[in-house]
Amino acid sequence: MGKHNTPMLDELEKGPWPSFVSDIKQQVANGKHVLKEAPDDLLGVMELSYVDKVTHWKHGGIVGVFGYGGGIIGRYCDQPQMFPGVAHFHTVRVNQPSSKFYTAKYLRELCDLWERHGSGLTNMHGSTGDIVFLGTTTDHLEPLFFEMTHELNQDLGGSGSNLRTPECCLGQSRCEFACYDTQEACDNLTHEYQDELHRPAFPYKFKFKFDGCPNGCVASIARSDMSFIGTWRDNIRIDQAAVKAYVGGEFAPNAGAYSGRDWGKFDIQKEVVDLCPTGCMRWDGSKLEINDKECVRCMHCLNVMPRALRKGLDTGVSILFGAKAPILEGAQMSTLTVPFLKMESPFSEAKDLVEKVWDWWMEEGKNRERLGELIQRKTFQEFLRVCELDPDPRMVDEPRSNPYIFWKEEEVEGGWTRDIDAFRAKHQR
Amino acid sequence: MPYDPSEPLKDRITDIGPRHYGEFLPPVIKKNKGKWLYHEILQPGVLVHVAESGDKVFSVRVGGCRLMSVEHLREICDIADKYCDGYLRFTTRNNIEFLLADESKLKPLVDDLKSRKFSGGSNKFPVGGTGAGVTNIVHTQGWAHCHTPAIDASGVVKAVMDAIYDEFDHMKLPAPVRVSLACCLNMCGAVHCSDIAILGIHRKPPMVDGEWIDKLCELPLAIAACPTGAIKPAKTADGKKSLEVKAERCMFCGNCYTMCAAMPLADEVGSGIAILVGGKLSNRISKPKFSKVVIPFIPNEPPRWPSTVAAVKNIIDVYSKDAHKYERLGDWAERIGWERFFEKTNIPFTHHLIDDYRFAYTTWRQSTQFKF
């Protein structure tokens, strides 16, 4: 029995979905966390918010570890007398390994560390991908960081106006669609840019995300300033025997993903060929043809028949820039900027591009202006000049419809300097 | 050698980054990385991936609360040790995946996971979240940890997932439905491209704590933070420097509060939930799309948010009955037309749903093509 009466939260112990309330209660009852009252008082302050319908957390103060400007987020309760166990309740972001694979041994070491220095509560994982240690006091931060780096060989993640912890899908580790090694790309760029990750020097946050294919499981196109999305530029590999096996019902279409409802017999014409967004497929009853030149790699046919169709072999990434949530000018998705780049270690071309973009954004960006907003303010043309890229029709959905072109003087024969007297010599006033 | 507080910078280690993923890959994955041929979903929540070598890896996906205790994490570790040689991973959507090469351990693992309950009776490890169903709701901190939320996060997610649990452990929807929650429109869990987004919003302009604002905030930063220019300098009755909010210009984004703690706007009546639908991230068939606001406001109803739960369930149910196979929620709404979406879901269309911000015109209809 905890120290607070929590009748409203207790309602959330019912029902089939795992109850975070029950989980916190088991930590209260059995946990060995050093901040004895923290989980209990967290339930208390949440119950108070359930009654008041307003949060009881204050703005964070400046807390952190020496030499870093990110990784720790200060958090204080606005009713510290009622809930002393969470009066100071800072968050620690811990940089997750690529794709969030763990051994039980390592996870237990993290658990032990966090019980020695905090509340015993975590987020597995935070929205950006970090392991989040939820709730500790300022005096524990340096010892926690010391033990994490010395004993666990593990560093903090990003927060504030810096590079945020990069994140990737599971990629080639367990997915047949992955067009490059997302894990290696993510790990490599994370280590390359440790300074940018720990010491805020940017106008605002900056996120890299690495999706292995256009299915986009890690949401890079919506959630990262620089989105790396795997793709290929040769032909889809077709196993005609396997296509027939799908048509004949020997293989379950969609890898079984739609098996919970009777959708009728698999119909390759209706379910694959007719749904192709560019109409570049043909099925004559015994052979599937793809006009790869017209394919936009939407992944539908591969998703439906993974045993028959495989991505091409000349693989790499498309790079898109500028996604963000609505704050402040409205939500943006990333814009296609580099249609294709080979993406192999040590990723030098990608890094060159990163650094050009950062230099420009740090020079031109206003306080709290995300890259996507800066590109809008300064124009996509200007952004291409910064990236040293030539314009390409792949970068737009359609050409502009207004004719107000900002011509540059050097583009116009003879320049802009003219003589009004010479004009008047031919044209009366 | 332990940390010595008298010499905090002695032997300091910094900038080492994350641990290398290679340390944590199961042997079967290490061996076959980049050489996977295909996968199959054997039952909801259970996948097999087959490599060119013929090797197989089985993955059992279970829903996790992102807010998780170390006690719970240790139980996850014990399960991984017992069945999976100690290997596991987490997904982008806060699910846990137990990975094993030995097929004989698969059924015992699934049975074990399904048998474990929390003291209150809920499942500790619900198996599912694959294919054409609802997977875990990604979400933010809410009242558990955040200073700007309009709503709680974990509680709303729990209530909604209880109500649509049947879609988590079945694969009977026309396409995957990705539900996401952000407790304010800072959207640290970006929900703007979700099939269904549950979004905390405010409806009352910020209050100004005139006694303290000049001590707590950089006033020019707070003024500059307002996207509509609604904030201007002012003085309190006794002459202290302060700010004034032109209320009719406020769009309740909370950006001023992010910059200035003396301008709180959360309110027990003013704050609540908006529902957005029809977004997607994948490029499959149609392009990625933003979610659109279809319900401008639902009151905050702790502890179980019944109106929000009903609204989400209604949208999923109508979509499930009406959409074609492979049609994501947004594709379905576009095919039938948004006028039909509101008719079929019985959601009232109000003036709040017509855009009047930066890109508004692009969403109005410039055509005589519509449905009666």
Short mmCIF file of C-alpha atoms in Angstrom, two decimals, chain B:
data_model
loop_
_atom_site.label_atom_id
_atom_site.label_comp_id
_atom_site.label_asym_id
_atom_site.label_seq_id
_atom_site.Cartn_x
_atom_site.Cartn_y
_atom_site.Cartn_z
CA MET B 1 37.40 3.84 -8.48
CA PRO B 2 34.19 5.64 -7.54
CA TYR B 3 33.24 9.22 -8.30
CA ASP B 4 35.14 11.71 -6.16
CA PRO B 5 33.02 14.84 -5.57
CA SER B 6 36.08 16.83 -4.53
CA GLU B 7 37.58 16.31 -7.99
CA PRO B 8 34.65 16.13 -10.38
CA LEU B 9 36.75 16.46 -13.52
CA LYS B 10 39.40 13.88 -12.60
CA ASP B 11 39.66 11.04 -15.16
CA ARG B 12 36.57 12.38 -16.81
CA ILE B 13 35.26 10.45 -19.81
CA THR B 14 33.10 12.32 -22.32
CA ASP B 15 31.87 12.10 -25.89
CA ILE B 16 31.99 8.32 -26.12
CA GLY B 17 28.50 8.08 -27.59
CA PRO B 18 26.23 5.08 -27.46
CA ARG B 19 27.34 1.48 -27.12
CA HIS B 20 27.92 -0.25 -30.46
CA TYR B 21 24.85 -2.14 -31.62
CA GLY B 22 27.04 -5.08 -32.64
CA GLU B 23 27.43 -6.02 -28.97
CA PHE B 24 23.73 -6.69 -28.66
CA LEU B 25 22.78 -8.57 -31.81
CA PRO B 26 21.73 -12.21 -31.36
CA PRO B 27 24.15 -14.59 -33.15
CA VAL B 28 21.56 -15.54 -35.79
CA ILE B 29 21.11 -11.87 -36.62
CA LYS B 30 24.80 -11.10 -36.65
CA LYS B 31 25.35 -14.00 -39.03
CA ASN B 32 22.56 -13.13 -41.45
CA LYS B 33 22.56 -9.33 -41.31
CA GLY B 34 21.82 -7.91 -44.76
CA LYS B 35 20.94 -11.37 -46.06
CA TRP B 36 17.31 -11.72 -45.09
CA LEU B 37 15.04 -13.14 -47.77
CA TYR B 38 11.51 -12.73 -46.52
CA HIS B 39 9.32 -12.73 -43.43
CA GLU B 40 5.96 -14.11 -42.37
CA ILE B 41 3.62 -13.20 -39.56
CA LEU B 42 2.75 -16.60 -38.09
CA GLN B 43 0.08 -15.25 -35.79
CA PRO B 44 -0.62 -11.77 -34.45
CA GLY B 45 2.57 -10.63 -32.72
CA VAL B 46 4.73 -13.52 -33.90
CA LEU B 47 7.07 -13.10 -36.88
CA VAL B 48 9.60 -15.31 -38.56
CA HIS B 49 12.36 -13.91 -40.77
CA VAL B 50 14.10 -16.32 -43.12
CA ALA B 51 17.63 -15.70 -44.38
CA GLU B 52 19.36 -16.70 -47.59
CA SER B 53 21.27 -19.26 -45.49
CA GLY B 54 17.98 -20.88 -44.48
CA ASP B 55 18.41 -19.64 -40.90
CA LYS B 56 15.30 -18.37 -39.18
CA VAL B 57 14.80 -15.86 -36.41
CA PHE B 58 11.50 -15.69 -34.56
CA SER B 59 10.31 -12.44 -33.01
CA VAL B 60 7.54 -12.19 -30.46
CA ARG B 61 6.20 -8.64 -30.23
CA VAL B 62 4.50 -7.44 -27.05
CA GLY B 63 3.05 -4.06 -26.20
CA GLY B 64 4.93 -2.08 -23.62
CA CYS B 65 4.07 0.96 -21.57
CA ARG B 66 6.74 3.42 -22.45
CA LEU B 67 6.62 4.50 -18.79
CA MET B 68 8.26 1.43 -17.30
CA SER B 69 9.83 0.52 -13.96
CA VAL B 70 13.17 -1.23 -13.57
CA GLU B 71 11.28 -4.01 -11.76
CA HIS B 72 9.34 -4.59 -14.96
CA LEU B 73 12.49 -4.31 -17.07
CA ARG B 74 14.15 -6.99 -14.95
CA GLU B 75 11.19 -9.30 -15.54
CA ILE B 76 11.65 -8.69 -19.28
CA CYS B 77 15.33 -9.59 -18.86
CA ASP B 78 14.42 -12.80 -17.02
CA ILE B 79 12.12 -13.82 -19.87
CA ALA B 80 14.81 -13.04 -22.43
CA ASP B 81 17.28 -15.17 -20.47
CA LYS B 82 14.86 -18.07 -20.17
CA TYR B 83 13.81 -18.29 -23.83
CA CYS B 84 16.04 -16.08 -25.97
CA ASP B 85 19.61 -16.51 -24.71
CA GLY B 86 19.23 -13.04 -23.24
CA TYR B 87 18.45 -11.12 -26.45
CA LEU B 88 15.65 -8.66 -27.03
CA ARG B 89 14.90 -5.33 -28.60
CA PHE B 90 12.45 -2.46 -28.44
CA THR B 91 10.62 -1.08 -31.46
CA THR B 92 10.09 2.51 -32.54
CA ARG B 93 6.54 2.25 -31.21
CA ASN B 94 7.49 1.19 -27.68
CA ASN B 95 6.86 -2.51 -28.24
CA ILE B 96 9.24 -5.15 -26.91
CA GLU B 97 10.47 -7.91 -29.22
CA PHE B 98 11.82 -11.18 -27.88
CA LEU B 99 14.14 -12.75 -30.45
CA LEU B 100 14.92 -16.45 -30.69
CA ALA B 101 16.40 -18.91 -33.17
CA ASP B 102 15.13 -22.04 -31.45
CA GLU B 103 11.58 -22.71 -32.70
CA SER B 104 10.90 -25.24 -29.96
CA LYS B 105 10.93 -22.41 -27.41
CA LEU B 106 8.46 -20.26 -29.34
CA LYS B 107 5.17 -21.65 -28.03
CA PRO B 108 6.35 -21.87 -24.43
CA LEU B 109 7.50 -18.22 -24.68
CA VAL B 110 4.18 -17.01 -26.10
CA ASP B 111 2.21 -19.00 -23.51
CA ASP B 112 4.38 -17.65 -20.72
CA LEU B 113 4.02 -14.04 -21.93
CA LYS B 114 0.25 -14.34 -22.18
CA SER B 115 0.00 -15.79 -18.67
CA ARG B 116 1.70 -12.92 -16.86
CA LYS B 117 -0.59 -10.32 -15.27
CA PHE B 118 -0.11 -7.21 -13.20
CA SER B 119 -1.65 -7.17 -9.71
CA GLY B 120 -4.62 -5.18 -11.00
CA GLY B 121 -5.34 -7.84 -13.63
CA SER B 122 -4.02 -6.21 -16.80
CA ASN B 123 -1.72 -8.14 -19.14
CA LYS B 124 1.95 -7.56 -18.54
CA PHE B 125 2.96 -8.66 -22.02
CA PRO B 126 0.15 -8.49 -24.60
CA VAL B 127 1.26 -10.30 -27.76
CA GLY B 128 0.27 -8.51 -30.99
CA GLY B 129 0.85 -5.25 -32.77
CA THR B 130 1.63 -6.69 -36.22
CA GLY B 131 0.08 -6.36 -39.67
CA ALA B 132 -3.30 -4.84 -40.46
CA GLY B 133 -4.24 -3.89 -36.93
CA VAL B 134 -3.54 -1.29 -34.29
CA THR B 135 -0.10 -1.35 -32.77
CA ASN B 136 1.09 0.41 -29.65
CA ILE B 137 0.22 4.10 -29.31
CA VAL B 138 3.38 6.20 -29.29
CA HIS B 139 2.98 9.01 -26.82
CA THR B 140 4.54 11.74 -24.72
CA GLN B 141 4.94 12.41 -20.98
CA GLY B 142 1.72 14.17 -20.03
CA TRP B 143 1.04 14.72 -16.34
CA ALA B 144 3.75 12.22 -15.43
CA HIS B 145 6.57 14.56 -16.22
CA CYS B 146 5.85 17.54 -18.49
CA HIS B 147 5.28 21.24 -17.76
CA THR B 148 3.30 22.16 -20.91
CA PRO B 149 0.71 19.38 -21.38
CA ALA B 150 -2.97 19.97 -21.97
CA ILE B 151 -3.79 16.37 -21.06
CA ASP B 152 -2.25 13.29 -19.53
CA ALA B 153 -0.55 10.87 -21.92
CA SER B 154 -0.16 7.44 -20.30
CA GLY B 155 -3.71 7.41 -18.90
CA VAL B 156 -5.39 8.34 -22.18
CA VAL B 157 -3.30 5.73 -24.00
CA LYS B 158 -4.23 3.06 -21.46
CA ALA B 159 -7.95 3.86 -21.74
CA VAL B 160 -7.91 3.92 -25.55
CA MET B 161 -5.85 0.73 -25.88
CA ASP B 162 -8.19 -1.09 -23.48
CA ALA B 163 -11.09 -0.18 -25.76
CA ILE B 164 -9.40 -1.20 -29.02
CA TYR B 165 -7.40 -4.09 -27.62
CA ASP B 166 -9.16 -6.44 -30.01
CA GLU B 167 -7.46 -4.64 -32.91
CA PHE B 168 -4.05 -5.06 -31.26
CA ASP B 169 -4.09 -8.83 -31.19
CA HIS B 170 -5.96 -9.35 -34.46
CA MET B 171 -5.13 -8.34 -38.02
CA LYS B 172 -8.59 -7.69 -39.41
CA LEU B 173 -8.50 -4.01 -40.39
CA PRO B 174 -8.24 -2.87 -44.04
CA ALA B 175 -4.66 -1.66 -43.37
CA PRO B 176 -2.46 -0.81 -40.41
CA VAL B 177 -3.86 1.94 -38.17
CA ARG B 178 -1.21 3.96 -36.38
CA VAL B 179 -2.55 5.81 -33.36
CA SER B 180 -0.35 8.44 -31.70
CA LEU B 181 -0.76 10.84 -28.81
CA ALA B 182 0.93 14.15 -28.05
CA CYS B 183 -0.11 15.94 -24.86
CA CYS B 184 0.37 19.39 -26.37
CA LEU B 185 1.04 20.75 -29.81
CA ASN B 186 4.78 21.00 -29.23
CA MET B 187 4.37 17.35 -30.25
CA CYS B 188 7.57 15.94 -28.80
CA GLY B 189 5.94 12.76 -30.03
CA ALA B 190 5.24 14.08 -33.52
CA VAL B 191 1.74 12.84 -34.27
CA HIS B 192 1.07 14.93 -37.36
CA CYS B 193 1.33 12.00 -39.80
CA SER B 194 -0.73 9.38 -37.92
CA ASP B 195 -3.86 7.53 -39.00
CA ILE B 196 -5.38 8.76 -35.76
CA ALA B 197 -3.75 11.45 -33.62
CA ILE B 198 -4.91 12.31 -30.13
CA LEU B 199 -3.64 15.79 -29.42
CA GLY B 200 -3.78 17.88 -26.25
CA ILE B 201 -4.80 21.47 -26.95
CA HIS B 202 -5.45 24.61 -24.95
CA ARG B 203 -8.35 27.05 -25.48
CA LYS B 204 -7.66 29.83 -22.97
CA PRO B 205 -5.01 32.49 -23.61
CA PRO B 206 -2.08 32.56 -21.20
CA MET B 207 -2.41 34.40 -17.91
CA VAL B 208 0.31 36.93 -17.17
CA ASP B 209 1.92 36.68 -13.75
CA GLY B 210 2.62 40.41 -13.61
CA GLU B 211 4.30 40.37 -10.22
CA TRP B 212 6.99 37.97 -11.39
CA ILE B 213 7.22 38.06 -15.17
CA ASP B 214 10.06 40.58 -15.39
CA LYS B 215 12.12 38.52 -12.93
CA LEU B 216 11.41 35.14 -14.54
CA CYS B 217 11.51 35.93 -18.25
CA GLU B 218 13.28 37.79 -21.01
CA LEU B 219 10.28 39.87 -22.07
CA PRO B 220 11.43 40.45 -25.69
CA LEU B 221 11.82 36.70 -26.18
CA ALA B 222 8.26 36.11 -24.99
CA ILE B 223 7.00 38.82 -27.35
CA ALA B 224 8.98 37.37 -30.25
CA ALA B 225 7.71 33.88 -29.48
CA CYS B 226 4.15 34.74 -30.49
CA PRO B 227 3.43 33.74 -34.11
CA THR B 228 0.45 36.09 -34.37
CA GLY B 229 1.97 39.12 -32.68
CA ALA B 230 -0.58 38.98 -29.87
CA ILE B 231 1.85 39.85 -27.07
CA LYS B 232 2.94 43.39 -26.33
CA PRO B 233 4.74 45.23 -23.52
CA ALA B 234 2.64 46.52 -20.65
CA LYS B 235 2.98 47.78 -17.09
CA THR B 236 1.25 46.50 -13.97
CA ALA B 237 -0.86 48.87 -11.88
CA ASP B 238 2.13 49.57 -9.64
CA GLY B 239 4.44 50.20 -12.58
CA LYS B 240 6.26 46.87 -12.95
CA LYS B 241 7.32 45.82 -16.45
CA SER B 242 4.97 43.21 -17.76
CA LEU B 243 3.25 41.88 -20.87
CA GLU B 244 -0.27 41.94 -22.22
CA VAL B 245 -1.93 39.33 -24.43
CA LYS B 246 -4.41 40.41 -27.08
CA ALA B 247 -6.69 37.47 -26.42
CA GLU B 248 -8.63 37.47 -29.70
CA ARG B 249 -5.36 36.97 -31.61
CA CYS B 250 -4.20 34.01 -29.52
CA MET B 251 -4.09 30.64 -31.26
CA PHE B 252 -3.27 28.80 -28.02
CA CYS B 253 0.00 27.30 -29.26
CA GLY B 254 1.71 27.78 -25.91
CA ASN B 255 4.94 28.93 -27.49
CA CYS B 256 5.03 31.93 -25.14
CA TYR B 257 4.76 29.64 -22.12
CA THR B 258 7.64 27.57 -23.45
CA MET B 259 9.73 30.74 -23.44
CA CYS B 260 8.30 32.27 -20.28
CA ALA B 261 7.16 30.41 -17.18
CA ALA B 262 5.12 33.40 -16.03
CA MET B 263 2.52 32.89 -18.79
CA PRO B 264 0.73 29.63 -17.87
CA LEU B 265 -2.21 28.63 -20.05
CA ALA B 266 -3.29 25.12 -19.01
CA ASP B 267 -6.78 25.08 -17.55
CA GLU B 268 -9.11 22.43 -16.22
CA VAL B 269 -11.90 23.48 -18.60
CA GLY B 270 -9.95 25.20 -21.37
CA SER B 271 -7.58 22.34 -22.06
CA GLY B 272 -8.61 19.10 -23.71
CA ILE B 273 -8.27 16.92 -26.76
CA ALA B 274 -8.43 17.39 -30.53
CA ILE B 275 -8.62 14.38 -32.84
CA LEU B 276 -6.77 14.34 -36.17
CA VAL B 277 -7.03 11.56 -38.73
CA GLY B 278 -5.77 10.36 -42.07
CA GLY B 279 -2.01 10.88 -41.87
CA LYS B 280 0.59 8.36 -42.90
CA LEU B 281 4.36 8.04 -43.07
CA SER B 282 4.93 5.32 -45.58
CA ASN B 283 5.16 5.87 -49.33
CA ARG B 284 3.11 2.73 -49.95
CA ILE B 285 0.63 3.33 -52.82
CA SER B 286 -0.01 6.96 -51.83
CA LYS B 287 2.44 9.58 -50.62
CA PRO B 288 2.96 10.39 -46.95
CA LYS B 289 0.26 12.74 -45.67
CA PHE B 290 -0.54 14.96 -42.73
CA SER B 291 -3.32 14.15 -40.30
CA LYS B 292 -6.35 16.46 -40.47
CA VAL B 293 -8.35 17.87 -37.57
CA VAL B 294 -11.81 16.26 -37.51
CA ILE B 295 -12.84 16.84 -33.90
CA PRO B 296 -11.73 20.25 -32.61
CA PHE B 297 -12.29 19.62 -28.92
CA ILE B 298 -13.19 16.92 -26.44
CA PRO B 299 -13.12 17.78 -22.72
CA ASN B 300 -10.45 16.38 -20.45
CA GLU B 301 -12.10 13.44 -18.71
CA PRO B 302 -9.74 11.66 -16.32
CA PRO B 303 -9.35 8.94 -15.33
CA ARG B 304 -10.61 7.11 -18.43
CA TRP B 305 -11.51 9.80 -21.00
CA PRO B 306 -14.73 8.11 -22.17
CA SER B 307 -15.60 10.65 -24.90
CA THR B 308 -12.14 10.40 -26.47
CA VAL B 309 -12.18 6.62 -26.27
CA ALA B 310 -15.61 6.54 -27.95
CA ALA B 311 -14.50 8.94 -30.68
CA VAL B 312 -11.42 6.87 -31.57
CA LYS B 313 -13.36 3.62 -31.49
CA ASN B 314 -16.09 5.05 -33.69
CA ILE B 315 -13.63 6.22 -36.34
CA ILE B 316 -11.85 2.86 -36.40
CA ASP B 317 -15.13 0.93 -36.56
CA VAL B 318 -16.56 2.98 -39.44
CA TYR B 319 -13.27 2.80 -41.34
CA SER B 320 -13.02 -0.93 -40.73
CA LYS B 321 -16.48 -1.55 -42.24
CA ASP B 322 -16.16 0.83 -45.17
CA ALA B 323 -12.58 0.90 -46.45
CA HIS B 324 -11.12 -1.31 -49.16
CA LYS B 325 -8.29 -3.70 -48.43
CA TYR B 326 -4.95 -1.80 -48.38
CA GLU B 327 -6.62 1.59 -47.92
CA ARG B 328 -5.09 3.54 -45.07
CA LEU B 329 -7.54 5.71 -43.18
CA GLY B 330 -6.53 8.83 -45.09
CA ASP B 331 -6.71 7.05 -48.46
CA TRP B 332 -10.22 5.91 -47.57
CA ALA B 333 -11.33 9.41 -46.56
CA GLU B 334 -9.94 10.85 -49.79
CA ARG B 335 -11.65 8.22 -51.93
CA ILE B 336 -15.08 8.65 -50.38
CA GLY B 337 -14.56 12.41 -49.93
CA TRP B 338 -14.27 14.23 -46.63
CA GLU B 339 -17.96 15.19 -46.80
CA ARG B 340 -18.75 11.47 -46.73
CA PHE B 341 -16.25 10.91 -43.93
CA PHE B 342 -18.17 13.27 -41.67
CA GLU B 343 -21.49 11.76 -42.74
CA LYS B 344 -20.44 8.15 -42.18
CA THR B 345 -18.68 8.79 -38.88
CA ASN B 346 -21.50 11.06 -37.72
CA ILE B 347 -18.98 13.70 -36.65
CA PRO B 348 -20.29 17.29 -36.89
CA PHE B 349 -18.37 19.57 -39.27
CA THR B 350 -17.84 22.96 -37.64
CA HIS B 351 -16.04 26.16 -38.61
CA HIS B 352 -13.09 25.11 -36.44
CA LEU B 353 -12.17 22.52 -39.05
CA ILE B 354 -11.57 24.99 -41.88
CA ASP B 355 -7.94 26.06 -41.95
CA ASP B 356 -7.17 29.73 -41.34
CA TYR B 357 -3.41 29.57 -40.69
CA ARG B 358 -0.36 29.73 -42.97
CA PHE B 359 -1.24 27.26 -45.73
CA ALA B 360 -5.01 27.58 -45.37
CA TYR B 361 -5.95 28.26 -49.01
CA THR B 362 -4.32 25.02 -50.16
CA THR B 363 -6.94 23.08 -48.19
CA TRP B 364 -10.06 24.86 -49.47
CA ARG B 365 -11.94 23.32 -52.38
CA GLN B 366 -11.44 25.05 -55.72
CA SER B 367 -13.76 22.83 -57.71
CA THR B 368 -17.39 22.10 -58.35
CA GLN B 369 -16.66 18.45 -57.75
CA PHE B 370 -18.31 17.52 -54.50
CA LYS B 371 -20.85 15.02 -53.28
CA PHE B 372 -24.38 15.77 -52.12
#
